[in-house]
Amino acid sequence: MNDSTPRIVSVALLQPAAELLAQEPMAYYREDMRGPDNWDTMPLYLTEFASGSNLKPTMTGGPIVLRYQDRNCPIELPGGRQFMAGLEGPVVGRISMVFPMEPMTLAEARQMVAQIVGQFDRGWPRVGKVREGLTEGDFSTDAGTKVATIGRWRQCGNGPAQVHITVRHYNSSTGSSFTPPAALSAPLSEDAADRFLIYANFTPATQQLSRKLSELVSSRRAAEGLDPAYEDLPAAIWLDDPDWRPAGWDGGF
């Protein structure tokens, strides 16, 4: 399908996997996740080519829109090119988004960063220092993709998530579509003007929550007779019985 239709995904940390998969943009994964090659900690990707007509069957040619669900402080990010929701057993344990569709000039990136900072500042408390403005000197000079850290925010009401916002230098990115920023436009020549993409990464806000997610995954693997450190559990087992918890479970989800 190539109709430039935006794909809107409503998601949150600890969202039940079944709730995520029930949404239309995730239709491809709904049955696929029950196949033999899908596991309990799978990352689920939606990607779009920023330019061109050589689209895959799961693409629309339009942007992907991430809506982070929270009754008191919802966030909607600008439409972009790559969305990822990582499963941790029965729930979503990590989320990322690369946006917008086309790589931006530094001036355009600076404007979008100001918009994003304003969005999070209206409801999510800052965690540490947040970069105000964006210049060429803010980007790392190490080998590989050049990155500028913008800042971190904690979900309101001591919610389960924190978000880390970075700006990535498109020209120095790798060619892998699954290494943000996703290289889904035509490659840039060596003398091309600098272009940038923004990367939002949602992860557990506390080490305790992160440990509990890992503990739940490991416990279920052990209960199924697997080695938790080396053997993955088919995702279908969690989808069929998402309420399973080990005896004495105190994880709160």
mmCIF file of C-alpha atoms in Angstrom:
data_model
loop_
_atom_site.group_PDB
_atom_site.id
_atom_site.type_symbol
_atom_site.label_atom_id
_atom_site.label_comp_id
_atom_site.label_asym_id
_atom_site.label_seq_id
_atom_site.Cartn_x
_atom_site.Cartn_y
_atom_site.Cartn_z
ATOM 1 C CA MET A 1 0.000 0.000 0.000
ATOM 2 C CA ASN A 2 1.332 3.436 -0.929
ATOM 3 C CA ASP A 3 -1.120 6.134 0.046
ATOM 4 C CA SER A 4 1.066 8.239 2.391
ATOM 5 C CA THR A 5 -1.283 7.403 5.256
ATOM 6 C CA PRO A 6 0.161 8.224 8.690
ATOM 7 C CA ARG A 7 0.328 5.280 11.070
ATOM 8 C CA ILE A 8 -0.546 6.276 14.633
ATOM 9 C CA VAL A 9 0.665 3.997 17.428
ATOM 10 C CA SER A 10 -0.566 4.557 21.002
ATOM 11 C CA VAL A 11 1.953 3.036 23.357
ATOM 12 C CA ALA A 12 3.341 3.231 26.896
ATOM 13 C CA LEU A 13 5.846 1.436 29.049
ATOM 14 C CA LEU A 14 4.221 -1.602 30.724
ATOM 15 C CA GLN A 15 1.428 -1.582 28.132
ATOM 16 C CA PRO A 16 0.163 -5.160 27.625
ATOM 17 C CA ALA A 17 1.622 -6.662 24.465
ATOM 18 C CA ALA A 18 -1.852 -7.692 23.309
ATOM 19 C CA GLU A 19 -3.050 -4.074 23.530
ATOM 20 C CA LEU A 20 -0.157 -2.907 21.362
ATOM 21 C CA LEU A 21 -0.697 -5.674 18.807
ATOM 22 C CA ALA A 22 -4.426 -4.966 18.566
ATOM 23 C CA GLN A 23 -3.722 -1.618 16.882
ATOM 24 C CA GLU A 24 -4.009 -1.461 13.104
ATOM 25 C CA PRO A 25 -0.394 -0.337 12.435
ATOM 26 C CA MET A 26 0.803 -3.501 14.210
ATOM 27 C CA ALA A 27 -1.408 -5.851 12.174
ATOM 28 C CA TYR A 28 1.578 -7.480 10.484
ATOM 29 C CA TYR A 29 2.863 -8.673 13.854
ATOM 30 C CA ARG A 30 -0.469 -9.887 15.202
ATOM 31 C CA GLU A 31 -0.155 -13.376 13.744
ATOM 32 C CA ASP A 32 3.551 -13.247 13.011
ATOM 33 C CA MET A 33 4.344 -13.095 16.729
ATOM 34 C CA ARG A 34 2.853 -16.569 17.122
ATOM 35 C CA GLY A 35 5.350 -18.006 14.668
ATOM 36 C CA PRO A 36 8.435 -20.060 15.590
ATOM 37 C CA ASP A 37 10.924 -17.222 15.127
ATOM 38 C CA ASN A 38 9.492 -14.691 17.571
ATOM 39 C CA TRP A 39 10.549 -14.528 21.197
ATOM 40 C CA ASP A 40 9.715 -13.021 24.572
ATOM 41 C CA THR A 41 12.029 -10.004 24.251
ATOM 42 C CA MET A 42 11.442 -9.194 20.586
ATOM 43 C CA PRO A 43 11.835 -5.650 19.242
ATOM 44 C CA LEU A 44 8.918 -4.835 16.926
ATOM 45 C CA TYR A 45 9.794 -2.304 14.220
ATOM 46 C CA LEU A 46 7.731 -0.134 11.946
ATOM 47 C CA THR A 47 9.804 1.606 9.274
ATOM 48 C CA GLU A 48 9.127 3.875 6.334
ATOM 49 C CA PHE A 49 11.299 5.009 3.458
ATOM 50 C CA ALA A 50 11.611 8.749 3.656
ATOM 51 C CA SER A 51 11.740 9.032 -0.138
ATOM 52 C CA GLY A 52 11.041 6.890 -3.161
ATOM 53 C CA SER A 53 8.392 4.395 -4.208
ATOM 54 C CA ASN A 54 10.136 1.067 -3.510
ATOM 55 C CA LEU A 55 7.937 0.340 -0.509
ATOM 56 C CA LYS A 56 7.612 -2.944 1.327
ATOM 57 C CA PRO A 57 4.113 -4.456 1.788
ATOM 58 C CA THR A 58 3.991 -3.282 5.415
ATOM 59 C CA MET A 59 4.683 0.354 4.479
ATOM 60 C CA THR A 60 2.256 3.121 3.558
ATOM 61 C CA GLY A 61 4.715 5.780 2.428
ATOM 62 C CA GLY A 62 3.479 8.046 5.195
ATOM 63 C CA PRO A 63 4.923 8.963 8.585
ATOM 64 C CA ILE A 64 4.664 6.951 11.796
ATOM 65 C CA VAL A 65 3.262 8.886 14.758
ATOM 66 C CA LEU A 66 4.061 7.846 18.337
ATOM 67 C CA ARG A 67 1.476 8.796 20.947
ATOM 68 C CA TYR A 68 2.697 8.084 24.464
ATOM 69 C CA GLN A 69 -0.310 7.211 26.607
ATOM 70 C CA ASP A 70 -0.752 8.932 29.957
ATOM 71 C CA ARG A 71 -4.007 10.376 31.218
ATOM 72 C CA ASN A 72 -2.282 13.384 32.775
ATOM 73 C CA CYS A 73 0.692 14.017 30.478
ATOM 74 C CA PRO A 74 0.294 12.411 27.047
ATOM 75 C CA ILE A 75 2.928 13.111 24.409
ATOM 76 C CA GLU A 76 2.608 13.015 20.618
ATOM 77 C CA LEU A 77 5.899 13.139 18.749
ATOM 78 C CA PRO A 78 6.273 14.508 15.209
ATOM 79 C CA GLY A 79 5.685 11.952 12.471
ATOM 80 C CA GLY A 80 8.787 9.971 11.681
ATOM 81 C CA ARG A 81 10.429 7.089 9.897
ATOM 82 C CA GLN A 82 11.111 4.373 12.454
ATOM 83 C CA PHE A 83 9.213 3.162 15.524
ATOM 84 C CA MET A 84 10.262 0.356 17.843
ATOM 85 C CA ALA A 85 8.478 -1.292 20.764
ATOM 86 C CA GLY A 86 10.509 -3.870 22.640
ATOM 87 C CA LEU A 87 8.633 -6.619 24.436
ATOM 88 C CA GLU A 88 9.607 -7.860 27.885
ATOM 89 C CA GLY A 89 7.406 -10.926 28.287
ATOM 90 C CA PRO A 90 3.774 -9.773 28.493
ATOM 91 C CA VAL A 91 4.418 -6.014 28.350
ATOM 92 C CA VAL A 92 6.224 -3.273 26.441
ATOM 93 C CA GLY A 93 9.572 -2.635 28.128
ATOM 94 C CA ARG A 94 11.247 -0.115 25.820
ATOM 95 C CA ILE A 95 10.183 2.236 23.025
ATOM 96 C CA SER A 96 12.059 4.326 20.491
ATOM 97 C CA MET A 97 11.233 6.698 17.657
ATOM 98 C CA VAL A 98 13.324 8.296 14.889
ATOM 99 C CA PHE A 99 11.882 11.457 13.354
ATOM 100 C CA PRO A 100 10.990 13.364 11.209
ATOM 101 C CA MET A 101 10.686 11.625 7.830
ATOM 102 C CA GLU A 102 13.399 13.579 6.021
ATOM 103 C CA PRO A 103 16.770 14.536 7.554
ATOM 104 C CA MET A 104 16.816 18.204 8.586
ATOM 105 C CA THR A 105 19.227 21.094 8.351
ATOM 106 C CA LEU A 106 20.755 22.230 11.629
ATOM 107 C CA ALA A 107 18.366 25.203 11.740
ATOM 108 C CA GLU A 108 15.376 22.903 11.244
ATOM 109 C CA ALA A 109 16.669 20.494 13.886
ATOM 110 C CA ARG A 110 17.151 23.382 16.318
ATOM 111 C CA GLN A 111 13.533 24.442 15.781
ATOM 112 C CA MET A 112 12.188 20.911 16.259
ATOM 113 C CA VAL A 113 14.301 20.392 19.388
ATOM 114 C CA ALA A 114 12.778 23.532 20.898
ATOM 115 C CA GLN A 115 9.313 22.139 20.111
ATOM 116 C CA ILE A 116 10.107 18.765 21.723
ATOM 117 C CA VAL A 117 11.679 20.325 24.819
ATOM 118 C CA GLY A 118 8.573 22.478 25.233
ATOM 119 C CA GLN A 119 6.280 19.455 24.927
ATOM 120 C CA PHE A 120 8.053 17.443 27.612
ATOM 121 C CA ASP A 121 8.551 20.442 29.902
ATOM 122 C CA ARG A 122 4.786 20.946 30.041
ATOM 123 C CA GLY A 123 4.215 17.647 31.829
ATOM 124 C CA TRP A 124 7.345 15.556 32.381
ATOM 125 C CA PRO A 125 9.876 16.706 35.036
ATOM 126 C CA ARG A 126 13.431 17.161 33.809
ATOM 127 C CA VAL A 127 16.098 14.698 34.934
ATOM 128 C CA GLY A 128 19.341 16.656 35.119
ATOM 129 C CA LYS A 129 20.407 19.314 32.652
ATOM 130 C CA VAL A 130 18.580 19.898 29.375
ATOM 131 C CA ARG A 131 20.422 21.473 26.454
ATOM 132 C CA GLU A 132 19.013 24.829 25.409
ATOM 133 C CA GLY A 133 19.666 25.436 21.724
ATOM 134 C CA LEU A 134 21.788 23.375 19.337
ATOM 135 C CA THR A 135 25.088 24.186 17.593
ATOM 136 C CA GLU A 136 27.628 22.223 15.546
ATOM 137 C CA GLY A 137 29.927 22.205 18.581
ATOM 138 C CA ASP A 138 27.379 20.226 20.616
ATOM 139 C CA PHE A 139 27.973 17.021 18.656
ATOM 140 C CA SER A 140 30.396 14.315 19.739
ATOM 141 C CA THR A 141 33.554 13.972 17.685
ATOM 142 C CA ASP A 142 34.172 10.261 18.288
ATOM 143 C CA ALA A 143 34.223 7.740 15.463
ATOM 144 C CA GLY A 144 30.813 6.661 14.225
ATOM 145 C CA THR A 145 27.571 8.597 14.309
ATOM 146 C CA LYS A 146 27.928 12.095 15.760
ATOM 147 C CA VAL A 147 25.384 12.636 18.536
ATOM 148 C CA ALA A 148 24.214 15.597 20.615
ATOM 149 C CA THR A 149 22.372 14.819 23.858
ATOM 150 C CA ILE A 150 19.396 17.092 24.500
ATOM 151 C CA GLY A 151 18.185 15.762 27.847
ATOM 152 C CA ARG A 152 16.085 13.378 29.910
ATOM 153 C CA TRP A 153 12.584 13.633 31.362
ATOM 154 C CA ARG A 154 10.654 11.433 33.813
ATOM 155 C CA GLN A 155 7.050 10.526 33.156
ATOM 156 C CA CYS A 156 4.693 12.589 35.301
ATOM 157 C CA GLY A 157 3.305 11.206 38.544
ATOM 158 C CA ASN A 158 6.343 8.959 38.987
ATOM 159 C CA GLY A 159 5.221 6.966 35.975
ATOM 160 C CA PRO A 160 7.280 3.984 34.814
ATOM 161 C CA ALA A 161 9.133 5.680 31.942
ATOM 162 C CA GLN A 162 11.914 8.119 31.303
ATOM 163 C CA VAL A 163 12.771 9.516 27.875
ATOM 164 C CA HIS A 164 16.198 10.387 26.498
ATOM 165 C CA ILE A 165 16.278 12.764 23.502
ATOM 166 C CA THR A 166 19.295 12.971 21.202
ATOM 167 C CA VAL A 167 19.992 14.526 17.817
ATOM 168 C CA ARG A 168 21.905 12.309 15.390
ATOM 169 C CA HIS A 169 24.078 13.480 12.504
ATOM 170 C CA TYR A 170 22.605 11.732 9.463
ATOM 171 C CA ASN A 171 25.696 12.003 7.264
ATOM 172 C CA SER A 172 27.852 9.988 9.684
ATOM 173 C CA SER A 173 25.237 7.314 10.401
ATOM 174 C CA THR A 174 25.674 3.672 9.464
ATOM 175 C CA GLY A 175 23.864 2.045 6.574
ATOM 176 C CA SER A 176 21.807 -0.308 8.744
ATOM 177 C CA SER A 177 18.112 0.538 8.781
ATOM 178 C CA PHE A 178 17.887 -0.761 12.364
ATOM 179 C CA THR A 179 20.666 1.432 13.731
ATOM 180 C CA PRO A 180 19.168 4.874 14.365
ATOM 181 C CA PRO A 181 19.101 7.153 12.589
ATOM 182 C CA ALA A 182 17.638 4.700 10.130
ATOM 183 C CA ALA A 183 19.304 5.135 6.753
ATOM 184 C CA LEU A 184 16.126 4.858 4.715
ATOM 185 C CA SER A 185 16.728 7.785 2.377
ATOM 186 C CA ALA A 186 19.142 7.722 -0.524
ATOM 187 C CA PRO A 187 22.749 7.831 0.789
ATOM 188 C CA LEU A 188 24.271 11.290 0.974
ATOM 189 C CA SER A 189 27.451 12.115 -0.903
ATOM 190 C CA GLU A 190 30.602 12.864 1.092
ATOM 191 C CA ASP A 191 30.339 16.581 0.296
ATOM 192 C CA ALA A 192 26.613 16.838 1.078
ATOM 193 C CA ALA A 193 25.421 19.471 3.542
ATOM 194 C CA ASP A 194 24.951 18.272 7.129
ATOM 195 C CA ARG A 195 21.578 16.741 7.929
ATOM 196 C CA PHE A 196 20.087 15.575 11.229
ATOM 197 C CA LEU A 197 17.400 13.342 12.752
ATOM 198 C CA ILE A 198 16.006 13.195 16.297
ATOM 199 C CA TYR A 199 15.932 10.006 18.383
ATOM 200 C CA ALA A 200 13.574 9.510 21.355
ATOM 201 C CA ASN A 201 14.294 6.536 23.592
ATOM 202 C CA PHE A 202 11.797 5.539 26.322
ATOM 203 C CA THR A 203 13.151 3.163 28.991
ATOM 204 C CA PRO A 204 12.292 2.159 32.575
ATOM 205 C CA ALA A 205 12.670 5.131 34.896
ATOM 206 C CA THR A 206 14.254 3.119 37.699
ATOM 207 C CA GLN A 207 16.772 0.302 37.961
ATOM 208 C CA GLN A 208 14.300 -1.534 40.182
ATOM 209 C CA LEU A 209 11.689 -1.621 37.412
ATOM 210 C CA SER A 210 14.298 -2.696 34.883
ATOM 211 C CA ARG A 211 15.340 -5.543 37.167
ATOM 212 C CA LYS A 212 11.729 -6.615 37.709
ATOM 213 C CA LEU A 213 11.104 -6.798 33.958
ATOM 214 C CA SER A 214 14.144 -9.034 33.552
ATOM 215 C CA GLU A 215 13.123 -11.092 36.581
ATOM 216 C CA LEU A 216 9.664 -11.775 35.158
ATOM 217 C CA VAL A 217 11.072 -12.873 31.794
ATOM 218 C CA SER A 218 13.640 -15.143 33.459
ATOM 219 C CA SER A 219 11.106 -16.657 35.855
ATOM 220 C CA ARG A 220 8.759 -17.637 33.049
ATOM 221 C CA ARG A 221 11.595 -19.187 31.062
ATOM 222 C CA ALA A 222 12.669 -21.229 34.079
ATOM 223 C CA ALA A 223 9.076 -22.339 34.710
ATOM 224 C CA GLU A 224 8.951 -23.652 31.142
ATOM 225 C CA GLY A 225 12.113 -25.678 31.700
ATOM 226 C CA LEU A 226 14.468 -23.336 29.832
ATOM 227 C CA ASP A 227 17.834 -21.913 30.835
ATOM 228 C CA PRO A 228 16.862 -18.261 31.487
ATOM 229 C CA ALA A 229 20.271 -16.932 30.516
ATOM 230 C CA TYR A 230 20.582 -18.723 27.185
ATOM 231 C CA GLU A 231 17.165 -19.822 25.943
ATOM 232 C CA ASP A 232 14.365 -17.540 24.763
ATOM 233 C CA LEU A 233 10.695 -18.315 25.254
ATOM 234 C CA PRO A 234 8.324 -18.222 22.260
ATOM 235 C CA ALA A 235 6.284 -15.019 22.373
ATOM 236 C CA ALA A 236 3.076 -16.988 21.810
ATOM 237 C CA ILE A 237 3.297 -18.473 25.327
ATOM 238 C CA TRP A 238 3.065 -15.006 26.868
ATOM 239 C CA LEU A 239 0.347 -13.922 24.416
ATOM 240 C CA ASP A 240 -1.765 -16.941 25.409
ATOM 241 C CA ASP A 241 -1.224 -16.443 29.148
ATOM 242 C CA PRO A 242 -0.174 -12.831 29.840
ATOM 243 C CA ASP A 243 -1.274 -12.893 33.493
ATOM 244 C CA TRP A 244 1.232 -15.557 34.581
ATOM 245 C CA ARG A 245 3.413 -14.448 37.488
ATOM 246 C CA PRO A 246 5.807 -16.431 39.704
ATOM 247 C CA ALA A 247 4.826 -17.251 43.281
ATOM 248 C CA GLY A 248 5.339 -14.273 45.576
ATOM 249 C CA TRP A 249 5.587 -11.795 42.699
ATOM 250 C CA ASP A 250 5.815 -8.200 43.949
ATOM 251 C CA GLY A 251 6.682 -6.384 40.726
ATOM 252 C CA GLY A 252 3.507 -4.319 40.652
ATOM 253 C CA PHE A 253 2.581 -5.096 37.036
#
